[in-house]
Coordinates of C-alpha atoms in Angstrom, one line a residue:
Chain A
M1 CA 4.0 -27.5 54.6
T2 CA 2.0 -30.7 55.0
A3 CA 3.3 -33.6 53.0
V4 CA 0.8 -35.1 50.7
T5 CA 0.9 -38.7 49.6
T6 CA 0.7 -38.5 45.8
E7 CA 0.3 -41.0 43.1
L8 CA 1.3 -38.7 40.4
D9 CA 1.3 -40.6 37.1
V10 CA 1.9 -37.3 35.2
P11 CA 4.7 -36.6 34.9
S12 CA 6.2 -39.2 37.1
G13 CA 4.8 -42.3 35.5
A14 CA 3.8 -43.9 38.8
P15 CA 1.1 -46.7 38.5
A16 CA -2.5 -45.5 38.3
R17 CA -5.2 -46.9 40.6
V18 CA -7.6 -47.4 37.8
E19 CA -7.1 -48.5 34.2
T20 CA -7.3 -45.8 31.5
P21 CA -10.9 -45.9 30.2
A22 CA -11.2 -46.8 26.5
P23 CA -13.0 -44.7 24.0
G24 CA -16.7 -45.5 24.2
D25 CA -16.6 -46.1 27.9
P26 CA -19.8 -44.7 29.2
R27 CA -18.0 -43.2 32.2
L28 CA -16.5 -40.7 29.8
A29 CA -19.9 -39.4 28.6
R30 CA -19.5 -36.0 30.4
L31 CA -15.8 -35.5 30.5
S32 CA -14.4 -32.4 28.7
L33 CA -10.8 -31.4 28.2
N34 CA -10.2 -27.7 28.8
Q35 CA -7.6 -27.2 26.1
K36 CA -5.4 -25.1 28.4
T37 CA -4.6 -28.3 30.3
V38 CA -2.5 -29.3 27.4
D39 CA -1.0 -25.9 26.6
G40 CA 1.4 -27.3 24.0
W41 CA -1.4 -28.4 21.7
G42 CA -3.1 -26.2 19.2
L43 CA -6.8 -26.7 18.5
R44 CA -6.2 -29.4 16.0
E45 CA -4.1 -31.5 18.3
A46 CA -6.5 -30.9 21.2
I47 CA -9.5 -32.1 19.1
D48 CA -7.6 -35.1 18.0
G49 CA -6.5 -35.8 21.5
C50 CA -10.1 -35.8 22.8
V51 CA -11.2 -38.1 20.0
A52 CA -8.3 -40.5 20.5
A53 CA -9.0 -40.7 24.2
G54 CA -12.8 -40.9 23.8
L55 CA -13.6 -37.6 25.4
P56 CA -16.9 -36.2 23.9
A57 CA -16.3 -32.5 24.7
I58 CA -13.7 -29.8 24.7
G59 CA -13.4 -26.4 26.4
T60 CA -11.8 -24.0 23.9
W61 CA -9.9 -20.9 24.4
R62 CA -10.3 -17.9 22.2
E63 CA -6.6 -17.5 21.2
P64 CA -6.1 -21.0 19.7
V65 CA -9.5 -20.7 18.0
A66 CA -8.4 -17.4 16.5
D67 CA -5.1 -19.0 15.4
V68 CA -7.0 -21.2 13.0
G69 CA -10.0 -19.0 12.4
L70 CA -13.5 -19.3 13.9
E71 CA -15.1 -20.9 10.9
T72 CA -12.4 -23.6 10.7
A73 CA -12.5 -24.2 14.4
A74 CA -16.3 -24.6 14.4
R75 CA -16.1 -27.0 11.4
W76 CA -13.3 -29.0 13.1
V77 CA -15.2 -29.6 16.3
R78 CA -18.4 -30.4 14.4
E79 CA -16.7 -32.9 12.1
A80 CA -15.0 -34.5 15.1
G81 CA -18.3 -34.9 16.8
L82 CA -17.3 -33.0 19.9
R83 CA -19.3 -30.7 22.0
V84 CA -17.7 -27.4 23.1
S85 CA -18.5 -27.3 26.8
S86 CA -17.4 -23.7 27.3
V87 CA -15.4 -20.9 25.8
C88 CA -12.6 -19.4 27.8
R89 CA -12.7 -16.5 28.3
G90 CA -14.4 -13.2 28.6
G91 CA -14.4 -10.8 31.4
F92 CA -11.6 -8.6 32.6
F93 CA -14.2 -6.0 33.4
T94 CA -12.5 -4.1 36.1
G95 CA -10.2 -1.7 34.2
A96 CA -11.0 1.9 35.1
G97 CA -12.1 4.5 32.6
D98 CA -15.0 4.6 30.1
L99 CA -12.8 3.7 27.1
S100 CA -11.5 0.6 28.8
Q101 CA -15.0 -0.5 29.7
A102 CA -16.4 0.2 26.3
A103 CA -13.6 -1.8 24.6
R104 CA -14.1 -4.6 27.1
H105 CA -17.8 -4.7 26.4
D106 CA -17.3 -4.9 22.7
D107 CA -14.7 -7.6 23.1
N108 CA -17.0 -9.6 25.3
R109 CA -19.8 -9.3 22.8
R110 CA -17.5 -10.8 20.2
A111 CA -16.6 -13.6 22.6
L112 CA -20.3 -14.4 23.0
D113 CA -20.6 -14.5 19.2
E114 CA -17.6 -16.9 19.0
A115 CA -19.1 -19.1 21.7
A116 CA -22.4 -19.2 19.7
A117 CA -20.6 -20.1 16.5
L118 CA -18.9 -23.0 18.3
G119 CA -22.1 -24.2 19.8
A120 CA -20.9 -23.6 23.4
P121 CA -23.5 -23.2 26.1
C122 CA -21.5 -20.6 28.0
L123 CA -18.7 -18.1 28.1
V124 CA -16.5 -18.2 31.1
L125 CA -16.0 -14.8 32.6
V126 CA -12.8 -14.0 34.5
P127 CA -13.8 -10.8 36.4
G128 CA -10.4 -9.1 36.3
G129 CA -8.3 -7.6 39.1
L130 CA -7.6 -4.2 40.5
P131 CA -6.2 -1.6 38.0
A132 CA -2.6 -0.5 38.8
G133 CA -2.5 1.7 41.9
D134 CA -6.2 1.2 42.6
R135 CA -7.1 -0.2 46.0
D136 CA -10.8 0.1 45.8
L137 CA -11.9 -3.5 45.7
G138 CA -15.5 -2.7 46.3
A139 CA -15.7 -0.4 43.3
A140 CA -13.9 -3.0 41.1
R141 CA -16.5 -5.6 42.1
S142 CA -19.3 -3.1 41.3
R143 CA -17.8 -2.5 37.9
A144 CA -17.7 -6.2 37.2
A145 CA -21.3 -6.6 38.2
A146 CA -22.4 -3.7 36.0
A147 CA -20.4 -5.1 33.1
V148 CA -22.0 -8.5 33.3
E149 CA -25.5 -6.9 33.4
A150 CA -24.7 -4.9 30.3
L151 CA -23.9 -8.1 28.4
V152 CA -27.2 -9.8 29.3
P153 CA -29.2 -8.7 26.2
H154 CA -26.5 -9.9 23.8
A155 CA -26.2 -13.2 25.7
L156 CA -29.9 -13.8 25.3
D157 CA -29.7 -12.8 21.6
V158 CA -27.1 -15.3 20.8
G159 CA -28.2 -18.0 23.3
V160 CA -24.9 -18.2 25.2
R161 CA -24.8 -18.0 29.0
L162 CA -22.4 -15.7 30.8
A163 CA -20.7 -17.8 33.4
I164 CA -19.2 -15.8 36.2
E165 CA -16.1 -17.5 37.6
P166 CA -15.5 -16.8 41.3
M167 CA -11.7 -17.0 41.7
H168 CA -9.6 -18.1 44.7
P169 CA -8.6 -15.1 46.8
I170 CA -5.0 -15.6 45.7
F171 CA -6.1 -13.9 42.5
A172 CA -8.2 -11.1 44.0
A173 CA -5.7 -8.4 43.3
D174 CA -4.6 -9.3 39.8
R175 CA -7.1 -11.5 38.1
G176 CA -10.5 -12.0 39.7
V177 CA -12.1 -9.7 42.2
V178 CA -15.1 -12.0 42.6
S179 CA -13.7 -14.2 45.4
T180 CA -16.5 -16.6 46.5
L181 CA -19.3 -18.6 45.0
G182 CA -21.6 -16.7 47.3
Q183 CA -20.4 -13.4 45.9
A184 CA -20.8 -14.6 42.3
L185 CA -24.3 -15.7 43.1
D186 CA -25.1 -12.3 44.6
M187 CA -24.1 -10.9 41.2
A188 CA -25.9 -13.4 39.2
E189 CA -29.2 -13.7 40.9
P190 CA -30.7 -10.3 40.0
L191 CA -30.2 -11.3 36.3
P192 CA -32.1 -13.9 34.2
V193 CA -30.9 -17.4 34.9
E194 CA -30.9 -18.3 31.2
A195 CA -28.4 -15.4 30.6
V196 CA -26.2 -15.5 33.7
G197 CA -24.7 -18.5 35.5
V198 CA -21.7 -19.3 37.6
V199 CA -18.7 -21.6 37.3
V200 CA -18.0 -24.0 40.1
D201 CA -14.2 -24.7 39.8
T202 CA -13.0 -26.9 42.6
F203 CA -9.6 -25.1 42.8
H204 CA -11.3 -21.8 43.4
V205 CA -14.1 -22.7 45.9
W206 CA -13.0 -25.8 47.8
W207 CA -12.0 -23.8 50.9
E208 CA -15.1 -21.6 51.0
P209 CA -16.9 -21.7 54.3
G210 CA -20.5 -22.8 53.6
V211 CA -19.7 -24.0 50.1
E212 CA -22.2 -26.7 50.5
D213 CA -25.0 -24.2 51.0
Q214 CA -23.7 -22.0 48.1
I215 CA -23.6 -24.9 45.7
A216 CA -27.2 -25.9 46.6
R217 CA -28.2 -22.2 46.3
A218 CA -26.6 -22.1 42.9
G219 CA -28.8 -24.9 41.5
A220 CA -29.7 -24.0 37.9
R221 CA -27.1 -21.2 37.9
I222 CA -24.3 -23.7 37.6
A223 CA -23.2 -23.1 34.0
S224 CA -20.0 -25.1 34.2
Y225 CA -18.3 -27.5 36.6
Q226 CA -14.5 -27.5 36.4
V227 CA -12.2 -29.7 38.3
C228 CA -8.5 -29.3 39.2
E229 CA -6.6 -29.7 42.4
W230 CA -5.1 -27.6 45.2
I231 CA -1.6 -28.9 45.8
T232 CA 1.1 -28.1 48.4
P233 CA 3.7 -26.9 48.5
L234 CA 2.1 -24.3 46.2
P235 CA 4.1 -24.1 43.0
P236 CA 6.1 -20.8 42.9
D237 CA 4.0 -19.2 40.1
A238 CA 0.5 -18.7 41.5
L239 CA -0.9 -18.7 38.0
L240 CA 0.4 -22.2 37.4
S241 CA -0.4 -23.6 40.9
R242 CA -3.1 -26.1 40.0
G243 CA -2.7 -29.8 40.2
M244 CA -4.0 -33.1 38.9
M245 CA -7.1 -34.4 40.7
G246 CA -6.0 -36.7 43.5
D247 CA -2.6 -35.2 44.1
G248 CA -3.7 -32.7 46.7
H249 CA -6.2 -31.7 49.3
I250 CA -9.6 -31.4 47.6
D251 CA -12.4 -33.8 48.4
F252 CA -13.7 -34.3 44.8
P253 CA -16.3 -36.9 45.7
R254 CA -17.9 -34.5 48.1
L255 CA -17.9 -31.5 45.9
T256 CA -19.0 -33.5 42.9
S257 CA -21.9 -34.9 44.9
L258 CA -23.0 -31.4 45.9
V259 CA -22.9 -30.2 42.3
A260 CA -24.9 -33.2 41.1
A261 CA -27.4 -32.7 43.9
A262 CA -27.8 -29.1 42.8
G263 CA -29.1 -30.5 39.5
Y264 CA -26.1 -30.0 37.2
T265 CA -26.2 -32.3 34.2
G266 CA -23.6 -30.7 31.9
D267 CA -20.0 -31.6 31.0
V268 CA -17.2 -31.6 33.5
E269 CA -14.1 -29.8 32.4
V270 CA -10.6 -30.6 33.6
E271 CA -8.7 -27.3 33.6
I272 CA -5.1 -27.5 34.9
F273 CA -2.5 -24.8 34.7
N274 CA 0.7 -26.3 35.8
A275 CA 4.2 -26.2 34.4
D276 CA 4.9 -29.9 35.1
V277 CA 1.7 -30.9 33.4
W278 CA 2.3 -28.6 30.5
A279 CA 5.8 -30.2 30.1
A280 CA 4.4 -33.7 30.0
D281 CA 3.3 -35.5 26.9
G282 CA -0.2 -34.4 26.0
R283 CA -1.6 -37.9 25.4
A284 CA -0.3 -39.0 28.8
V285 CA -1.9 -36.0 30.4
V286 CA -5.3 -36.8 28.9
D287 CA -5.0 -40.4 29.9
T288 CA -4.1 -39.4 33.4
L289 CA -6.9 -37.0 33.8
A290 CA -9.4 -39.5 32.4
R291 CA -8.3 -42.1 35.0
R292 CA -8.5 -39.6 37.8
Y293 CA -11.9 -38.4 36.6
V294 CA -13.2 -41.9 36.5
E295 CA -11.8 -42.6 39.9
L296 CA -12.7 -39.4 41.8
V297 CA -15.4 -37.5 40.0
E298 CA -17.6 -39.6 37.7
P299 CA -19.0 -42.0 40.3
H300 CA -20.4 -39.0 42.2
L301 CA -22.1 -37.3 39.3
Chain B
M1 CA 0.0 -9.6 36.7
T2 CA -0.9 -6.1 37.5
A3 CA 2.1 -3.8 37.9
V4 CA 2.0 -1.9 41.1
T5 CA 3.7 1.4 41.6
T6 CA 5.9 0.9 44.6
E7 CA 7.9 3.2 46.8
L8 CA 9.8 0.4 48.4
D9 CA 12.3 2.0 50.7
V10 CA 13.1 -1.4 52.2
P11 CA 15.2 -2.8 50.8
S12 CA 15.5 -0.5 47.8
G13 CA 16.2 2.7 49.6
A14 CA 13.8 4.8 47.6
P15 CA 12.7 8.0 49.2
A16 CA 9.9 7.8 51.7
R17 CA 6.8 10.0 51.6
V18 CA 7.0 10.9 55.2
E19 CA 9.8 11.5 57.6
T20 CA 10.8 8.7 60.0
P21 CA 9.0 9.5 63.3
A22 CA 11.3 10.1 66.2
P23 CA 11.1 8.3 69.5
G24 CA 8.4 10.0 71.6
D25 CA 6.3 10.9 68.6
P26 CA 2.8 10.5 69.8
R27 CA 1.8 8.9 66.5
L28 CA 3.9 5.8 67.6
A29 CA 1.8 5.3 70.7
R30 CA 0.1 2.1 69.4
L31 CA 2.7 0.7 67.1
S32 CA 4.1 -2.8 67.8
L33 CA 6.8 -4.7 66.1
N34 CA 5.9 -8.3 65.6
Q35 CA 9.4 -9.7 66.0
K36 CA 9.0 -12.1 63.0
T37 CA 9.2 -9.0 60.8
V38 CA 12.9 -8.8 61.6
D39 CA 13.6 -12.5 61.5
G40 CA 17.4 -12.0 61.9
W41 CA 17.0 -10.5 65.3
G42 CA 16.9 -12.4 68.6
L43 CA 14.7 -11.1 71.3
R44 CA 17.4 -8.8 72.7
E45 CA 18.0 -7.1 69.4
A46 CA 14.2 -6.8 68.8
I47 CA 13.6 -5.2 72.1
D48 CA 16.5 -2.8 71.6
G49 CA 15.3 -2.1 68.0
C50 CA 11.8 -1.1 69.4
V51 CA 13.3 1.1 72.0
A52 CA 15.7 2.8 69.6
A53 CA 12.8 3.5 67.1
G54 CA 10.4 4.6 69.8
L55 CA 8.0 1.7 69.4
P56 CA 6.2 1.0 72.7
A57 CA 5.2 -2.6 72.1
I58 CA 6.5 -5.9 70.7
G59 CA 4.7 -9.0 69.5
T60 CA 6.9 -11.9 70.6
W61 CA 7.3 -15.4 69.3
R62 CA 7.6 -18.4 71.5
E63 CA 10.9 -19.8 70.0
P64 CA 13.0 -16.7 70.5
V65 CA 11.6 -16.3 74.0
A66 CA 12.5 -19.9 74.7
D67 CA 16.0 -19.2 73.4
V68 CA 16.7 -16.8 76.3
G69 CA 14.3 -18.3 78.8
L70 CA 10.9 -17.0 79.8
E71 CA 11.9 -15.3 83.0
T72 CA 14.7 -13.4 81.3
A73 CA 12.5 -12.5 78.4
A74 CA 9.8 -11.2 80.8
R75 CA 12.4 -9.2 82.7
W76 CA 13.9 -7.7 79.5
V77 CA 10.6 -6.4 78.1
R78 CA 9.7 -5.1 81.6
E79 CA 13.0 -3.3 82.0
A80 CA 12.7 -1.9 78.5
G81 CA 9.3 -0.5 79.3
L82 CA 7.7 -2.3 76.4
R83 CA 4.2 -3.8 76.2
V84 CA 3.9 -7.3 74.7
S85 CA 1.0 -6.9 72.3
S86 CA 0.6 -10.5 71.6
V87 CA 2.4 -13.9 71.7
C88 CA 2.7 -15.9 68.5
R89 CA 1.6 -18.6 68.5
G90 CA -0.6 -21.3 69.6
G91 CA -3.0 -23.4 67.7
F92 CA -2.2 -26.1 65.1
F93 CA -5.2 -27.9 66.4
T94 CA -6.1 -30.0 63.4
G95 CA -3.9 -33.0 63.8
A96 CA -5.9 -36.1 63.8
G97 CA -5.8 -38.6 66.7
D98 CA -6.3 -38.3 70.4
L99 CA -2.6 -38.2 71.2
S100 CA -1.9 -35.4 68.9
Q101 CA -4.8 -33.4 70.2
A102 CA -3.9 -34.0 73.9
A103 CA -0.3 -32.9 73.2
R104 CA -1.5 -29.8 71.4
H105 CA -3.8 -28.9 74.2
D106 CA -1.0 -29.1 76.7
D107 CA 1.3 -27.1 74.5
N108 CA -1.3 -24.4 74.1
R109 CA -1.8 -24.3 77.9
R110 CA 1.9 -23.7 78.2
A111 CA 1.7 -21.0 75.6
L112 CA -1.0 -19.3 77.6
D113 CA 1.1 -19.4 80.7
E114 CA 4.0 -17.9 78.7
A115 CA 1.8 -15.1 77.4
A116 CA 0.6 -14.4 81.0
A117 CA 4.2 -14.3 82.2
L118 CA 5.0 -11.8 79.5
G119 CA 2.0 -9.7 80.3
A120 CA 0.5 -10.2 76.8
P121 CA -3.2 -9.7 76.4
C122 CA -3.6 -12.5 73.9
L123 CA -2.2 -15.6 72.3
V124 CA -2.5 -15.8 68.6
L125 CA -3.9 -19.1 67.4
V126 CA -3.0 -20.4 64.0
P127 CA -5.6 -23.1 63.5
G128 CA -3.5 -25.6 61.5
G129 CA -4.1 -27.3 58.2
L130 CA -5.2 -30.7 57.0
P131 CA -3.3 -33.7 58.2
A132 CA -1.5 -35.5 55.4
G133 CA -3.9 -37.4 53.2
D134 CA -6.9 -36.0 55.0
R135 CA -9.4 -34.1 52.7
D136 CA -12.1 -33.5 55.3
L137 CA -11.9 -29.8 55.7
G138 CA -15.2 -29.6 57.6
A139 CA -13.9 -32.1 60.2
A140 CA -10.6 -30.2 60.6
R141 CA -12.6 -27.0 61.2
S142 CA -14.7 -28.7 63.8
R143 CA -11.6 -30.0 65.6
A144 CA -10.2 -26.5 65.7
A145 CA -13.4 -25.1 67.2
A146 CA -13.4 -27.9 69.8
A147 CA -9.8 -27.3 70.7
V148 CA -10.3 -23.6 71.2
E149 CA -13.3 -24.3 73.5
A150 CA -11.3 -26.7 75.5
L151 CA -8.7 -24.0 76.3
V152 CA -11.3 -21.4 77.5
P153 CA -11.0 -22.3 81.2
H154 CA -7.2 -22.0 81.3
A155 CA -7.4 -18.8 79.3
L156 CA -9.8 -17.3 81.9
D157 CA -7.5 -18.6 84.7
V158 CA -4.4 -16.9 83.4
G159 CA -6.2 -13.8 82.0
V160 CA -4.9 -14.2 78.4
R161 CA -7.3 -14.2 75.5
L162 CA -7.3 -16.8 72.8
A163 CA -7.1 -14.9 69.5
I164 CA -8.3 -17.0 66.6
E165 CA -6.5 -15.9 63.4
P166 CA -8.5 -16.4 60.2
M167 CA -6.0 -17.1 57.5
H168 CA -6.0 -16.3 53.8
P169 CA -7.4 -19.3 51.8
I170 CA -3.9 -19.7 50.3
F171 CA -3.1 -21.4 53.6
A172 CA -6.3 -23.5 54.0
A173 CA -4.6 -26.7 53.2
D174 CA -1.4 -26.5 55.1
R175 CA -1.6 -23.8 57.9
G176 CA -5.0 -22.5 58.7
V177 CA -8.4 -24.1 58.0
V178 CA -10.2 -21.0 59.4
S179 CA -10.5 -19.0 56.2
T180 CA -12.6 -15.9 56.8
L181 CA -13.2 -13.4 59.6
G182 CA -16.8 -14.5 59.5
Q183 CA -15.9 -18.1 60.1
A184 CA -13.6 -17.1 63.0
L185 CA -16.4 -15.2 64.6
D186 CA -18.8 -18.2 64.1
M187 CA -16.2 -20.1 66.2
A188 CA -15.7 -17.4 68.8
E189 CA -19.2 -16.1 69.5
P190 CA -20.4 -19.1 71.5
L191 CA -17.5 -18.6 73.8
P192 CA -16.9 -15.9 76.4
V193 CA -15.7 -12.7 74.9
E194 CA -13.1 -12.2 77.6
A195 CA -11.6 -15.6 76.7
V196 CA -11.9 -15.8 72.9
G197 CA -11.3 -13.1 70.4
V198 CA -10.1 -12.9 66.8
V199 CA -7.1 -11.4 64.9
V200 CA -7.8 -9.0 62.1
D201 CA -4.8 -9.3 59.9
T202 CA -5.1 -7.2 56.7
F203 CA -3.2 -9.8 54.6
H204 CA -5.6 -12.5 55.5
V205 CA -8.9 -10.6 55.3
W206 CA -8.6 -7.8 52.8
W207 CA -10.3 -9.7 50.0
E208 CA -13.2 -11.1 52.1
P209 CA -16.6 -10.2 50.7
G210 CA -18.5 -8.3 53.4
V211 CA -15.4 -7.7 55.5
E212 CA -16.9 -4.4 56.5
D213 CA -19.9 -6.1 58.1
Q214 CA -17.6 -8.8 59.7
I215 CA -15.3 -6.2 61.3
A216 CA -18.3 -4.4 62.7
R217 CA -19.7 -7.7 63.9
A218 CA -16.4 -8.5 65.6
G219 CA -16.5 -5.4 67.8
A220 CA -15.0 -6.3 71.2
R221 CA -13.9 -9.7 69.8
I222 CA -11.0 -8.0 68.0
A223 CA -8.1 -9.1 70.1
S224 CA -5.3 -8.0 67.7
Y225 CA -5.0 -5.9 64.6
Q226 CA -2.1 -6.8 62.4
V227 CA -1.0 -5.0 59.3
C228 CA 0.9 -6.2 56.3
E229 CA 0.4 -6.0 52.5
W230 CA -0.7 -8.2 49.6
I231 CA 1.8 -7.7 46.8
T232 CA 1.9 -8.9 43.2
P233 CA 3.5 -10.8 41.6
L234 CA 3.1 -13.0 44.7
P235 CA 6.5 -14.1 45.9
P236 CA 7.3 -17.7 45.0
D237 CA 7.2 -19.0 48.6
A238 CA 3.6 -18.5 49.8
L239 CA 4.7 -18.4 53.4
L240 CA 6.9 -15.4 52.6
S241 CA 4.5 -13.6 50.4
R242 CA 3.7 -10.6 52.6
G243 CA 4.7 -7.1 51.8
M244 CA 5.4 -3.8 53.4
M245 CA 2.3 -1.6 53.8
G246 CA 1.9 0.7 50.8
D247 CA 3.7 -1.6 48.3
G248 CA 0.6 -3.5 47.2
H249 CA -3.1 -3.6 46.9
I250 CA -4.6 -3.3 50.4
D251 CA -6.6 -0.2 51.3
F252 CA -5.1 0.4 54.8
P253 CA -7.0 3.6 55.6
R254 CA -10.3 1.9 54.9
L255 CA -9.6 -1.3 56.9
T256 CA -8.1 0.7 59.7
S257 CA -11.1 3.0 59.9
L258 CA -13.4 -0.1 60.1
V259 CA -11.3 -1.6 62.9
A260 CA -11.3 1.7 64.8
A261 CA -15.1 2.1 64.3
A262 CA -15.5 -1.4 65.8
G263 CA -14.0 -0.1 69.0
Y264 CA -10.5 -1.5 68.9
T265 CA -8.1 0.5 71.0
G266 CA -5.2 -1.9 71.3
D267 CA -1.8 -2.0 69.7
V268 CA -1.3 -2.4 66.0
E269 CA 1.3 -5.0 65.1
V270 CA 3.3 -5.0 61.9
E271 CA 4.0 -8.6 60.9
I272 CA 5.7 -9.2 57.6
F273 CA 7.1 -12.5 56.4
N274 CA 9.1 -11.7 53.3
A275 CA 12.6 -12.8 52.2
D276 CA 13.6 -9.4 50.9
V277 CA 12.5 -7.7 54.2
W278 CA 14.3 -10.4 56.2
A279 CA 17.5 -9.8 54.2
A280 CA 17.4 -6.0 54.8
D281 CA 19.0 -4.2 57.8
G282 CA 16.7 -4.6 60.8
R283 CA 16.9 -0.9 61.8
A284 CA 16.0 0.2 58.2
V285 CA 13.0 -2.2 58.3
V286 CA 11.7 -0.8 61.5
D287 CA 12.2 2.8 60.3
T288 CA 10.3 1.9 57.1
L289 CA 7.4 0.3 58.8
A290 CA 7.1 3.2 61.2
R291 CA 6.9 5.6 58.3
R292 CA 4.4 3.5 56.4
Y293 CA 2.3 3.1 59.6
V294 CA 2.3 6.8 60.2
E295 CA 1.3 7.5 56.7
L296 CA -1.3 4.8 56.0
V297 CA -2.6 3.4 59.3
E298 CA -2.2 5.8 62.3
P299 CA -4.3 8.7 60.9
H300 CA -7.3 6.3 60.6
L301 CA -7.2 4.8 64.1

């Protein structure tokens, strides 16, 4: 494993290279906290954490929204003056069998309704993995494409975009059979751009050969830009293997410049699944990600 | 994580679906043991293990060959009547700095000499990862391509092919910046086919969108076909995350048929890095992989 020089101020408390931006700092104008980054917070704490740190947007997850009720959640974010940058997550389309697919379709329709109620511009779609014992990756990818297409009319009705998330191939078997931005665009492009976009998540696409061309190709299809880091050694649980920007190998200035050049003007979500980050104090996590964002991402938007 | 129905007879001892093929069984005619699959064996034990199980070929590693000396190693494999299907490994080209690159070049020349002395048709090249603190993946990929090109004259001189191994993106940061078969072919194609080929390793490429087209494109560039499995949950150490064929998600019949249709007629190496496999009795591991090979791979060659 290659050693990486880190300046990890969460959770280690090492000094940061930039000061924590204060609420009202214009550099925070597009920063969104994906609430999964502070897994210990419920929706109320996450909203309060965004407001306290001066973040104008939040990416919500369905489960914590359901915990308080959709109406309450929508009222809370509205009263806090926050935007909901995305709703995580729909998808999981690849289960075999008509019953499974019909149930998934209905659940994704409800997810679109929830996103609309929250005022979110998009619903992030995690495609899903291979069913148990099924080794036909091509067929699973085709099911995912068909399932997205079937949701287009409802997405247009409620005014929420379906955002296909290509996932790092580490997840191809068990979470996301769409493995590259290029492949996600192949799925999206036959469908209306106002209904179907893609997520550019640095963790998932940083390694992709030709990612420069694919981001340029994506253009107006970029429904969400999410940032988190590829760190080594890779943490033992693949699902929690994401790091804080700046602690690993991803060239955030370059990828951010490419996304900006493609015309993306939306919020930038920080979404980190990591046991150490989750164990840290939520306010410190938000302060850290704000510093890293201001240092590595925002100047290149 | 998706549960996978396993019939893991190493190390669990569950019943196999086919009988262990006996030495002399014609179905074993192209099966090679990559010696890293039985990490506890030195070269002598690995050679004896191949002979005892009726495997006609072995993929050797440089370190265990060096342990006994190159001349002794070459004599042993010759006297045992084995082919050396490949030598692992050269590469690690991506270190920055002229000194590092010159040293790597010289070491790779020696690796080619060793492969020639062993009668191996190819030297497997692991491209290498990003140097510490370096986030320029494009530059690292360019260094790897230039380093391969620089080795072409010596490869032609000694009659050993350079086999670029595209590696699963899980290793893009720390081991292999060449992430897809398509990218490996982009590197190989400007160079003479008799000097530069590619490795098709199921673990590394099974998820690749369009892998069917890339294997067909590879054609005579396929210098080595290696088989091992993608299993979930992914073992905690990414480096030891490979499984026994049949225990995971890879469609071996399909990939094998594609490799055969591309014209590959060489040996098929089983290369598994896995702590449980390494902890098992070496003879049981070889018997198991021979059964799985006869069941899942050989009928499709």
